Tab-separated table of C-alpha atoms and ligand atoms in Angstrom:
chain	number	residue	atom	x	y	z
F	1	UNK	CA	-16.867	6.803	14.571
F	2	UNK	CA	-18.934	5.648	17.537
F	3	UNK	CA	-17.713	5.843	21.131
F	4	UNK	CA	-16.704	2.170	21.186
F	5	UNK	CA	-14.521	2.653	18.076
F	6	UNK	CA	-13.004	5.776	19.620
F	7	UNK	CA	-12.102	3.796	22.722
F	8	UNK	CA	-10.539	1.007	20.622
F	9	UNK	CA	-8.407	3.589	18.810
F	10	UNK	CA	-7.351	5.291	22.025
F	11	UNK	CA	-6.363	2.001	23.670
F	12	UNK	CA	-4.514	0.784	20.585
F	13	UNK	CA	-2.511	3.974	20.135
F	14	UNK	CA	-1.679	4.407	23.791
F	15	UNK	CA	-0.472	0.797	24.073
F	16	UNK	CA	2.221	1.710	21.516
F	17	UNK	CA	2.772	5.227	22.865
F	18	UNK	CA	1.579	6.690	19.586
F	19	UNK	CA	0.577	10.298	19.172
F	20	UNK	CA	-2.923	10.313	17.622
F	21	UNK	CA	-2.128	13.672	15.982
F	22	UNK	CA	0.816	12.231	14.017
F	23	UNK	CA	-0.600	9.085	12.452
F	24	UNK	CA	0.508	8.985	8.797
F	25	UNK	CA	-2.386	9.763	6.524
F	26	UNK	CA	-1.056	7.394	3.851
F	27	UNK	CA	1.071	4.272	4.366
F	28	UNK	CA	2.415	2.214	1.460
F	29	UNK	CA	3.658	-1.346	1.923
F	30	UNK	CA	5.860	-3.588	-0.211
F	31	UNK	CA	4.603	-6.946	1.021
F	32	UNK	CA	7.654	-9.147	0.503
F	33	UNK	CA	8.964	-12.504	1.681
F	34	UNK	CA	6.068	-14.895	1.037
F	35	UNK	CA	8.228	-17.305	-0.970
F	36	UNK	CA	10.993	-17.474	1.653
F	37	UNK	CA	8.442	-17.908	4.441
F	38	UNK	CA	7.069	-20.992	2.667
F	39	UNK	CA	10.492	-22.357	1.707
F	40	UNK	CA	11.621	-22.049	5.353
F	41	UNK	CA	8.817	-24.511	6.125
F	42	UNK	CA	9.659	-26.856	3.264
F	43	UNK	CA	6.538	-25.744	1.406
F	44	UNK	CA	5.788	-24.489	-2.071
F	45	UNK	CA	6.056	-20.676	-2.565
F	46	UNK	CA	2.299	-20.484	-3.198
F	47	UNK	CA	1.712	-21.588	0.403
F	48	UNK	CA	3.460	-18.362	1.420
F	49	UNK	CA	1.132	-16.254	-0.708
F	50	UNK	CA	-1.900	-17.989	0.827
F	51	UNK	CA	-0.619	-17.192	4.297
F	52	UNK	CA	0.054	-13.587	3.342
F	53	UNK	CA	-3.698	-12.974	3.159
F	54	UNK	CA	-4.012	-13.091	6.960
F	55	UNK	CA	-1.370	-10.352	7.192
F	56	UNK	CA	-3.336	-8.182	4.763
F	57	UNK	CA	-6.444	-8.706	6.890
F	58	UNK	CA	-4.602	-7.749	10.062
F	59	UNK	CA	-2.946	-4.676	8.548
F	60	UNK	CA	-6.165	-3.369	6.972
F	61	UNK	CA	-8.003	-3.763	10.263
F	62	UNK	CA	-5.228	-2.046	12.212
F	63	UNK	CA	-5.033	0.778	9.670
F	64	UNK	CA	-8.774	1.442	10.110
F	65	UNK	CA	-8.527	1.232	13.880
F	66	UNK	CA	-5.523	3.531	14.135
F	67	UNK	CA	-6.879	6.241	11.825
F	68	UNK	CA	-4.723	5.774	8.730
F	69	UNK	CA	-6.760	7.163	5.824
F	70	UNK	CA	-5.000	5.601	2.792
F	71	UNK	CA	-3.207	2.254	2.604
F	72	UNK	CA	-1.442	1.164	-0.577
F	73	UNK	CA	-0.377	-2.468	-0.879
F	74	UNK	CA	2.058	-3.550	-3.589
F	75	UNK	CA	0.532	-6.865	-4.635
F	76	UNK	CA	1.913	-7.555	-8.128
F	77	UNK	CA	4.580	-5.731	-10.124
F	78	UNK	CA	4.992	-5.732	-13.888
F	79	UNK	CA	8.228	-7.667	-13.248
F	80	UNK	CA	6.318	-10.394	-11.389
F	81	UNK	CA	5.140	-11.790	-14.765
F	82	UNK	CA	8.670	-13.229	-14.978
F	83	UNK	CA	7.747	-15.833	-12.341
F	84	UNK	CA	6.688	-19.399	-13.199
F	85	UNK	CA	3.230	-19.625	-14.771
F	86	UNK	CA	1.717	-21.637	-11.893
F	87	UNK	CA	2.837	-19.046	-9.335
F	88	UNK	CA	1.387	-16.163	-11.381
F	89	UNK	CA	-1.884	-18.070	-11.830
F	90	UNK	CA	-2.065	-18.831	-8.127
F	91	UNK	CA	-1.550	-15.151	-7.292
F	92	UNK	CA	-4.346	-14.117	-9.677
F	93	UNK	CA	-6.697	-16.783	-8.265
F	94	UNK	CA	-5.888	-15.721	-4.744
F	95	UNK	CA	-6.732	-12.149	-5.599
F	96	UNK	CA	-10.144	-13.129	-6.944
F	97	UNK	CA	-11.022	-15.476	-4.061
F	98	UNK	CA	-9.927	-12.955	-1.476
F	99	UNK	CA	-11.953	-10.158	-3.078
F	100	UNK	CA	-15.045	-12.363	-3.228
F	101	UNK	CA	-14.635	-13.491	0.388
F	102	UNK	CA	-13.661	-10.220	2.012
F	103	UNK	CA	-15.163	-7.286	0.149
F	104	UNK	CA	-18.612	-7.146	1.756
F	105	UNK	CA	-17.150	-7.273	5.214
F	106	UNK	CA	-14.533	-4.639	4.349
F	107	UNK	CA	-17.157	-2.316	2.871
F	108	UNK	CA	-19.190	-2.653	6.081
F	109	UNK	CA	-16.111	-1.561	8.017
F	110	UNK	CA	-15.774	1.557	5.834
F	111	UNK	CA	-13.028	0.275	3.528
F	112	UNK	CA	-13.218	1.436	-0.083
F	113	UNK	CA	-11.160	-0.407	-2.680
F	114	UNK	CA	-9.143	1.239	-5.411
F	115	UNK	CA	-6.333	0.091	-7.696
F	116	UNK	CA	-3.257	1.490	-9.398
F	117	UNK	CA	-1.470	-0.264	-12.244
F	118	UNK	CA	-2.356	-1.611	-15.667
F	119	UNK	CA	-5.371	-3.833	-15.015
F	120	UNK	CA	-5.961	-4.445	-18.721
F	121	UNK	CA	-3.265	-7.146	-18.741
F	122	UNK	CA	-4.869	-9.115	-15.889
F	123	UNK	CA	-7.068	-12.148	-16.653
F	124	UNK	CA	-10.690	-11.192	-17.420
F	125	UNK	CA	-12.151	-12.704	-14.246
F	126	UNK	CA	-9.673	-10.693	-12.124
F	127	UNK	CA	-10.447	-7.525	-13.970
F	128	UNK	CA	-14.205	-8.033	-13.618
F	129	UNK	CA	-13.991	-8.862	-9.916
F	130	UNK	CA	-11.832	-5.825	-9.299
F	131	UNK	CA	-14.176	-3.524	-11.190
F	132	UNK	CA	-17.147	-4.792	-9.218
F	133	UNK	CA	-15.294	-4.599	-5.876
F	134	UNK	CA	-14.093	-1.043	-6.586
F	135	UNK	CA	-17.549	0.175	-7.574
F	136	UNK	CA	-19.198	-0.897	-4.282
F	137	UNK	CA	-20.821	1.971	-2.399
F	138	UNK	CA	-19.329	2.528	1.034
F	139	UNK	CA	-21.273	4.528	3.634
F	140	UNK	CA	-18.747	6.401	5.725
F	141	UNK	CA	-15.314	5.841	4.134
F	142	UNK	CA	-12.732	5.245	6.847
F	143	UNK	CA	-9.949	3.807	4.705
F	144	UNK	CA	-9.073	3.865	1.027
F	145	UNK	CA	-7.345	0.572	0.314
F	146	UNK	CA	-5.300	0.892	-2.864
F	147	UNK	CA	-3.992	-2.286	-4.467
F	148	UNK	CA	-0.992	-1.851	-6.750
F	149	UNK	CA	-1.573	-4.531	-9.387
F	150	UNK	CA	0.504	-5.045	-12.485
F	151	UNK	CA	2.073	-1.833	-11.281
F	152	UNK	CA	5.343	-0.237	-12.333
F	153	UNK	CA	6.342	3.271	-11.292
F	154	UNK	CA	8.232	3.822	-14.545
F	155	UNK	CA	5.155	2.735	-16.523
F	156	UNK	CA	3.005	5.123	-14.464
F	157	UNK	CA	5.335	8.052	-15.173
F	158	UNK	CA	5.413	7.280	-18.902
F	159	UNK	CA	1.588	7.106	-18.885
F	160	UNK	CA	1.495	10.524	-17.237
F	161	UNK	CA	3.869	11.965	-19.861
F	162	UNK	CA	1.588	10.567	-22.567
F	163	UNK	CA	-1.395	12.194	-20.828
F	164	UNK	CA	0.389	15.553	-20.799
F	165	UNK	CA	1.144	15.290	-24.523
F	166	UNK	CA	-2.311	13.982	-25.446
F	167	UNK	CA	-3.918	16.904	-23.653
F	168	UNK	CA	-1.672	19.418	-25.450
F	169	UNK	CA	-0.460	21.027	-22.235
F	170	UNK	CA	1.669	24.100	-22.894
F	171	UNK	CA	5.202	24.039	-21.471
F	172	UNK	CA	4.293	26.718	-18.930
F	173	UNK	CA	1.288	24.666	-17.778
F	174	UNK	CA	3.455	21.686	-16.800
F	175	UNK	CA	4.218	21.694	-13.090
F	176	UNK	CA	4.047	19.285	-10.159
F	177	UNK	CA	0.294	19.696	-9.738
F	178	UNK	CA	-0.667	19.276	-13.397
F	179	UNK	CA	1.745	16.351	-13.809
F	180	UNK	CA	0.325	14.594	-10.734
F	181	UNK	CA	-3.158	14.870	-12.180
F	182	UNK	CA	-2.022	12.356	-14.827
F	183	UNK	CA	-0.625	9.840	-12.342
F	184	UNK	CA	-2.575	6.785	-11.221
F	185	UNK	CA	-2.638	8.253	-7.707
F	186	UNK	CA	-4.423	11.440	-8.779
F	187	UNK	CA	-6.192	12.961	-5.785
F	188	UNK	CA	-4.408	10.719	-3.274
F	189	UNK	CA	-1.853	12.349	-0.958
F	190	UNK	CA	1.713	10.997	-1.146
F	191	UNK	CA	2.594	8.288	1.400
F	192	UNK	CA	4.411	9.653	4.433
F	193	UNK	CA	5.576	6.163	5.378
F	194	UNK	CA	6.728	3.249	3.212
F	195	UNK	CA	7.212	-0.152	4.824
F	196	UNK	CA	9.056	-3.055	3.184
F	197	UNK	CA	9.137	-6.461	4.797
F	198	UNK	CA	11.612	-9.348	4.395
F	199	UNK	CA	14.861	-7.439	4.870
F	200	UNK	CA	15.220	-6.207	1.289
F	201	UNK	CA	16.317	-2.578	1.030
F	202	UNK	CA	15.008	-1.459	-2.340
F	203	UNK	CA	11.793	-0.115	-3.804
F	204	UNK	CA	11.477	-2.455	-6.801
F	205	UNK	CA	9.801	0.000	-9.186
F	206	UNK	CA	7.234	1.168	-6.613
F	207	UNK	CA	5.851	4.741	-6.440
F	208	UNK	CA	9.027	6.510	-7.575
F	209	UNK	CA	7.288	9.867	-7.778
F	210	UNK	CA	5.086	9.589	-4.691
F	211	UNK	CA	7.820	8.393	-2.311
F	212	UNK	CA	9.978	11.479	-2.937
F	213	UNK	CA	9.760	12.520	0.727
F	214	UNK	CA	8.420	9.403	2.454
F	215	UNK	CA	10.055	7.900	5.516
F	216	UNK	CA	11.213	4.317	4.892
F	217	UNK	CA	10.809	1.537	7.442
F	218	UNK	CA	12.536	-1.741	6.614
F	219	UNK	CA	11.896	-4.831	8.682
F	220	UNK	CA	13.276	-8.352	8.396
F	221	UNK	CA	9.846	-9.817	9.258
F	222	UNK	CA	8.551	-11.878	6.336
F	223	UNK	CA	5.143	-10.745	5.068
F	224	UNK	CA	3.128	-13.797	6.279
F	225	UNK	CA	4.382	-13.073	9.819
F	226	UNK	CA	3.562	-9.353	9.668
F	227	UNK	CA	0.801	-8.378	12.087
F	228	UNK	CA	-0.734	-5.498	13.990
F	229	UNK	CA	2.280	-5.046	16.310
F	230	UNK	CA	4.697	-4.760	13.372
F	231	UNK	CA	2.482	-2.187	11.696
F	232	UNK	CA	2.234	-0.116	14.872
F	233	UNK	CA	5.988	-0.429	15.442
F	234	UNK	CA	6.532	1.035	11.972
F	235	UNK	CA	4.296	3.993	12.888
F	236	UNK	CA	6.261	4.373	16.122
F	237	UNK	CA	9.488	4.476	14.093
F	238	UNK	CA	7.872	7.089	11.821
F	239	UNK	CA	6.888	9.225	14.795
F	240	UNK	CA	10.501	9.231	16.003
F	241	UNK	CA	11.844	10.620	12.734
F	242	UNK	CA	12.794	14.247	12.214
F	243	UNK	CA	11.148	15.320	8.988
F	244	UNK	CA	12.946	18.400	7.749
F	245	UNK	CA	11.980	18.604	4.070
F	246	UNK	CA	15.269	20.271	3.263
F	247	UNK	CA	14.791	22.965	5.895
F	248	UNK	CA	16.058	23.095	9.450
F	249	UNK	CA	14.447	21.811	12.582
F	250	UNK	CA	12.504	24.443	14.461
F	251	UNK	CA	14.266	25.343	17.693
F	252	UNK	CA	13.941	28.209	20.148
F	253	UNK	CA	17.417	29.466	19.108
F	254	UNK	CA	17.392	32.555	16.939
W	1	IPE	C1	5.964	-11.062	-2.145
W	1	IPE	O1	6.642	-12.197	-1.763
W	1	IPE	C2	4.750	-11.346	-2.984
W	1	IPE	C3	4.857	-10.905	-4.381
W	1	IPE	C4	5.887	-10.331	-4.930
W	1	IPE	C5	3.704	-11.143	-5.217
W	1	IPE	P1	7.668	-12.926	-2.722
W	1	IPE	O2	6.914	-13.906	-3.547
W	1	IPE	O3	8.474	-11.937	-3.497
W	1	IPE	O4	8.590	-13.695	-1.690
W	1	IPE	P2	10.160	-13.810	-1.702
W	1	IPE	O5	10.703	-12.424	-1.764
W	1	IPE	O6	10.521	-14.598	-2.914
W	1	IPE	O7	10.489	-14.500	-0.435
W	2	IPE	C1	8.205	-6.406	-5.061
W	2	IPE	O1	8.651	-7.635	-4.578
W	2	IPE	C2	6.860	-6.549	-5.682
W	2	IPE	C3	5.774	-6.862	-4.770
W	2	IPE	C4	5.840	-6.974	-3.479
W	2	IPE	C5	4.492	-7.030	-5.390
W	2	IPE	P1	9.583	-8.586	-5.455
W	2	IPE	O2	9.930	-9.730	-4.597
W	2	IPE	O3	8.930	-8.862	-6.746
W	2	IPE	O4	10.832	-7.645	-5.735
W	2	IPE	P2	12.363	-7.985	-5.944
W	2	IPE	O5	12.431	-9.034	-7.024
W	2	IPE	O6	12.897	-8.491	-4.645
W	2	IPE	O7	12.970	-6.683	-6.337
W	3	MG	MG1	10.198	-10.953	-3.098
């Protein structure tokens, strides 16, 4: 990080009274509310998805600037195939166009792309674009951007169980660490903060294992309206939580 970037980070964090030592290493977001955002304007749901791209841009940039190391965005669930064909096609097209338009610039900013989910069911052009975008060399990696695509937490856990069986692990070898090595998120620390937009209070088959001890921040803001200030407010909320992990808060009392 050069001195200008350091200054940007300092200014950004201090404007939201954020402690630079307690920025979550990994933030996961359920980007929800695109359809309602469009319908509120008398537009087709796809218009909402198109406008959600600007929010992704803003959040990725703010994550880099504020020092978040991993950002996972839930972009398409296995249940989302149940939507009308034209909406699914528009989402897939949007993914490809956005990757083509943004990836070079993101790589220059130190953003490395990764995915979780079953990509094999995505259209070939999506799959190919994703493979090429994920294989791009990034100089100094500042942010791992993980797109959850055709993702289902239950599917991921079943895949991991299959991996355990396929590798003939002995009962005594199965523990949290070995099991996690078969998850899609292998090598990635669990999110400390999960944000869901649009006022829904559920996790919709997202990261069931990894969110075991995450803090949840729910906001009624619809995804296409979500910007830098909402992201930083979520981190502020996180920094005001007492994380006890089943223990007791440390006090001076004996
Ligand atoms: C989130 O917005 C985007 C995806 C699930 C792909 P929605 O499309 O779910 O928008 P709402 O929840 O219907 O408003
Ligand atoms: C969750 O949103 C999936 C994504 C954001 C990709 P949905 O809108 O699909 O979830 P439900 O239907 O409200 O549970
Ligand atoms: Mg939704």
